[in-house]
Each structure stands twice: as C-alpha cells, then as structure tokens.
C-alpha cells in the first residue's frame, strides 16, 4: 500500500506495482461533509472515484485519520454525534477500511501544538486511559460495525462498489451487493439534528440486482439493531424512521 495524495493513482497502482493506495479524497469528504451538512460532497467523491478507477479494478484504502493527520474526533465539529456516522461509512462502503488506533474511542489531537505530531500518535495505553462514557459508546458502535463488515457478504468484499441510491444535504443512502448476489445491504445515514421518516426510492437505481432482490414484500433487518427495526419494500421504495444523527444498515438475503 502506498501513501499517495494527488495525481492519477494508476501510475503507481496496478499489476507489477502497488496493490492499493491511500484515498485522501474520500477521507476528507467523510468528515467535512458531516461538518458542513453536505452529503453531496461525499457522494461526488464516491462517484468520481468509481468513474476514474472502478473500470480498472482498483480498490483504494479508506480511512478517517492516520499518523499524519489530525484525529477525526478533533476534525469533527460534533464528534459525539457524528463519529458513528463517519465510522458507518468507513466500515460499510466499498474500498479497504483502515481504522487508525484510538479513533474508535474518540482520541483527540492535532499537530502544531507544544507536543508537535506526537499529539496525533500517543501511545495506546495513554489513549485508553482517557476513555469516557462517550468514548466507550463510540467503541461499542465501532465493534458492531466491524462485526457487520466481517460477517455480511454484501459488506466484506472491498471490491463491491458503493451504489448511491439517494442523497440530500443531510441524508445519504447507498447499497452494497455481495459478489455472488446472495445479500444486499442498504445503508441509511442522517446527519441532521432532527428525526425524519425517510422514503428511499430505488426504482431507477443503477443495478438490476436491487430490483431482483428488493421486490414488494421483502423485509430488511437493521444489522445495527437486530432486535429492532424491520423495513418492508413497497412500490420499489423503503421507508425508515431515522432519529437525529443516526445510521441504519439494512440487510436482506436473496
């Protein structure tokens, strides 16, 4: 894996070269789209990446932060509310997710202060010693998302593309499809401070598999709350209740 920021990644990634490289464009869009309430930025980043590299079979390394960047919970204006949404995208979207140690418990820090870059690279024992009730909640949601990523056929293959279904400034819906078409995941994210009943229409989604699997009467279960929400498909649409600053990972097996 190479650390690349700008330019055409195909000059460094491919047969006989690097297997993958860092996806700084999407990394930035994950946190700044939350700060700005602008999921159009993240949608554009996903679509641009697929247009440039999807046909070349390139799978990039996604991250929320690393040893050279400010901690994601320092960058987020509302880290308590928005870290779960950032982690949801990282661990359910296409690409190779890379979780930088300490982000899962809300570590803070940025360069330029009296400690220099060490502020972004504190020892794990120090990071964990500063945990709070809020950071423990971040850890629990991260653990759920990692488990879903590892056990869900629609999510675990990094090469399966992110299929954008719908987006507004503060809501984003996308799908992932298992390579053998055995499972579909529909991810819903609401970064607004208000609840809503959200209707997502996939009649014109760019995938015939979605229409084959998500037919009327199909029930999707929320993987983040397996004993909770069930969503039924009606008229090529699903309708889900979304609390403020929430995410749902809806799963259905074919």
C-alpha positions in Angstrom: 0.0 0.0 0.0 1.4 3.4 -1.0 0.6 6.8 0.6 -0.5 8.9 -2.4 -2.4 12.2 -2.1 -2.7 13.9 -5.5 -2.5 12.8 -9.1 -3.5 9.8 -11.2 -3.3 6.7 -8.9 -3.0 4.4 -11.9 0.6 5.5 -12.4 1.5 3.8 -9.1 -1.2 1.1 -8.5 -1.7 -1.9 -10.7 -0.2 -5.1 -11.9 3.5 -5.2 -11.1 3.1 -2.1 -8.9 1.3 -1.2 -5.7 -1.8 -3.2 -4.7 -3.5 -0.1 -3.4 -3.0 3.4 -2.1 -4.5 5.9 0.4 -7.8 7.5 -0.6 -7.3 11.0 0.8 -10.1 12.5 -1.3 -12.8 10.3 0.3 -11.1 10.6 3.8 -11.6 14.3 3.7 -15.1 14.1 2.3 -16.2 11.8 5.1 -15.6 14.3 7.9 -16.1 17.6 6.1 -19.5 16.5 4.7 -20.6 16.0 8.3 -19.3 19.3 9.5 -20.9 21.2 6.6 -24.1 19.1 6.4 -23.3 18.5 2.8 -23.5 14.8 1.7 -23.3 16.0 -1.9 -19.5 16.3 -1.3 -19.2 12.6 -0.2 -21.5 11.4 -3.0 -19.3 13.3 -5.5 -16.2 11.7 -4.1 -17.6 8.2 -4.3 -18.8 8.7 -7.9 -15.6 10.4 -9.0 -13.5 7.5 -7.6 -15.7 4.9 -9.4 -15.5 6.8 -12.7 -11.7 7.1 -12.5 -10.7 3.8 -11.1 -13.7 1.4 -11.0 -13.3 0.0 -14.5 -9.6 -0.6 -13.7 -10.4 -2.8 -10.8 -8.6 -0.5 -8.3 -9.6 -0.8 -4.7 -8.4 2.1 -2.5 -7.6 2.3 1.2 -10.2 4.4 3.1 -9.5 5.9 6.5 -10.8 8.5 8.9 -7.4 9.6 10.0 -3.8 8.4 10.2 -0.4 9.3 11.9 0.0 12.4 9.7 -3.5 13.9 10.0 -5.5 15.4 12.9 -7.6 12.9 14.8 -11.1 12.5 13.2 -12.7 13.5 16.5 -10.7 16.7 16.5 -11.7 17.5 13.0 -15.4 16.8 13.6 -17.4 19.7 14.9 -19.8 17.4 16.7 -17.6 14.3 17.4 -20.1 12.6 19.8 -23.0 12.8 17.3 -21.0 12.4 14.1 -18.3 9.8 14.8 -20.8 7.0 14.5 -21.8 8.3 11.0 -18.2 8.6 9.9 -17.4 5.1 11.1 -20.6 3.7 9.5 -19.5 5.0 6.1 -15.9 3.8 6.6 -16.9 0.2 7.5 -19.9 -0.3 5.2 -18.8 1.4 1.9 -16.7 -0.1 -0.8 -12.9 0.0 -0.5 -10.5 -1.3 2.1 -11.3 0.3 5.5 -8.4 1.2 7.7 -9.2 2.1 11.3 -6.4 4.1 13.0 -5.9 3.0 16.6 -7.6 5.3 19.1 -10.2 6.7 16.7 -12.6 4.0 18.0 -12.5 5.6 21.5 -12.6 9.2 20.3 -8.9 10.1 20.6 -8.2 13.8 20.1 -5.1 15.6 18.8 -3.5 17.6 16.0 -0.1 18.7 15.1 1.4 22.2 15.6 1.0 22.4 19.4 3.6 22.1 22.1 3.7 18.3 21.5 4.1 18.5 17.8 2.9 15.5 15.8 3.1 13.3 18.9 -0.4 14.7 19.7 -1.7 12.5 16.8 0.3 9.4 17.8 0.0 9.0 21.6 0.6 5.5 23.0 -2.4 3.3 23.0 -2.2 2.8 26.8 -2.5 6.6 27.2 -5.4 6.9 24.8 -7.3 4.1 26.6 -6.6 5.6 30.0 -8.5 8.8 29.0 -11.7 7.0 28.0 -15.1 8.4 29.0 -18.7 7.2 28.8 -19.0 8.8 25.4 -15.8 7.2 24.1 -17.0 3.8 25.3 -20.2 4.3 23.3 -18.0 5.1 20.3 -16.2 1.8 20.9 -19.4 -0.2 21.0 -20.7 1.2 17.8 -17.3 0.5 16.1 -17.3 -3.1 17.3 -20.8 -3.6 15.9 -19.8 -2.1 12.5 -16.6 -4.2 12.4 -18.6 -7.3 13.1 -21.1 -6.4 10.4 -18.2 -5.8 7.9 -16.6 -9.2 8.7 -19.8 -11.3 8.7 -22.0 -9.7 5.9 -21.4 -11.0 2.4 -22.7 -7.7 1.0 -20.1 -5.7 3.0 -17.0 -7.7 3.4 -15.8 -7.7 -0.2 -13.9 -4.4 -0.6 -14.2 -4.6 -4.4 -18.1 -4.5 -4.4 -18.9 -0.9 -5.4 -20.9 1.7 -3.4 -24.2 2.1 -5.2 -25.6 5.6 -4.4 -29.4 5.5 -4.1 -30.3 8.9 -2.8 -28.8 11.9 -1.2 -29.7 15.3 0.1 -27.5 17.7 2.1 -28.0 15.8 5.3 -29.1 12.3 4.2 -27.3 9.7 2.2 -28.5 6.2 1.1 -26.3 3.7 -0.7 -26.3 -0.1 -1.4 -23.7 -2.8 -1.4 -24.3 -6.1 -3.2 -22.5 -9.4 -2.5 -20.4 -10.5 -5.5 -22.5 -13.8 -5.6 -25.7 -11.7 -5.2 -26.6 -13.6 -2.1 -27.2 -10.5 0.0 -28.0 -6.8 -0.3 -27.2 -4.1 2.2 -28.9 -0.7 2.2 -27.1 1.9 4.4 -29.0 5.0 5.5 -27.4 7.9 7.2 -29.0 11.0 8.7 -26.6 13.8 9.9 -29.4 16.2 10.7 -30.3 17.2 14.3 -33.9 16.3 13.6 -35.7 12.9 13.1 -37.4 12.0 9.9 -39.4 9.3 8.2 -37.3 8.8 5.1 -38.6 7.3 1.9 -35.9 5.9 -0.4 -36.9 5.1 -4.0 -34.7 2.6 -5.8 -36.8 2.3 -9.0 -34.0 4.0 -11.0 -31.1 2.6 -9.1 -28.1 1.6 -11.4 -28.4 -2.1 -10.5 -30.7 -4.8 -11.7 -29.8 -6.9 -8.7 -31.5 -4.4 -6.4 -34.7 -4.8 -8.3 -34.4 -8.6 -8.3 -33.9 -8.8 -4.6 -35.8 -5.8 -3.2 -39.2 -6.7 -4.6 -42.5 -5.8 -2.9 -42.9 -7.5 0.4 -39.2 -8.0 1.0 -38.2 -7.3 4.6 -34.9 -5.8 5.5 -33.5 -6.0 9.1 -31.3 -3.4 10.7 -28.0 -5.0 11.4 -27.0 -2.4 13.9 -30.2 -3.1 15.9 -31.0 -6.8 15.1 -33.9 -6.9 17.5 -35.4 -3.6 16.3 -36.3 -2.1 13.0 -37.7 -4.1 10.1 -38.3 -2.3 6.8 -40.6 -3.6 4.1 -40.3 -2.8 0.4 -43.4 -1.3 -1.1 -43.6 0.0 -4.6 -39.9 -0.1 -5.1 -39.5 2.1 -2.0 -38.5 1.6 1.6 -39.5 3.9 4.4 -37.5 4.1 7.6 -37.7 6.2 10.7 -34.3 7.9 11.3 -33.5 9.5 14.7 -31.3 12.6 14.7 -27.7 11.8 13.7 -28.3 8.2 13.1 -27.4 5.3 10.7 -29.1 2.1 9.7 -27.5 -0.9 8.0 -30.4 -2.8 6.4 -29.7 -6.3 5.3 -31.6 -8.9 3.3 -30.6 -12.3 1.9 -31.6 -13.3 -1.6 
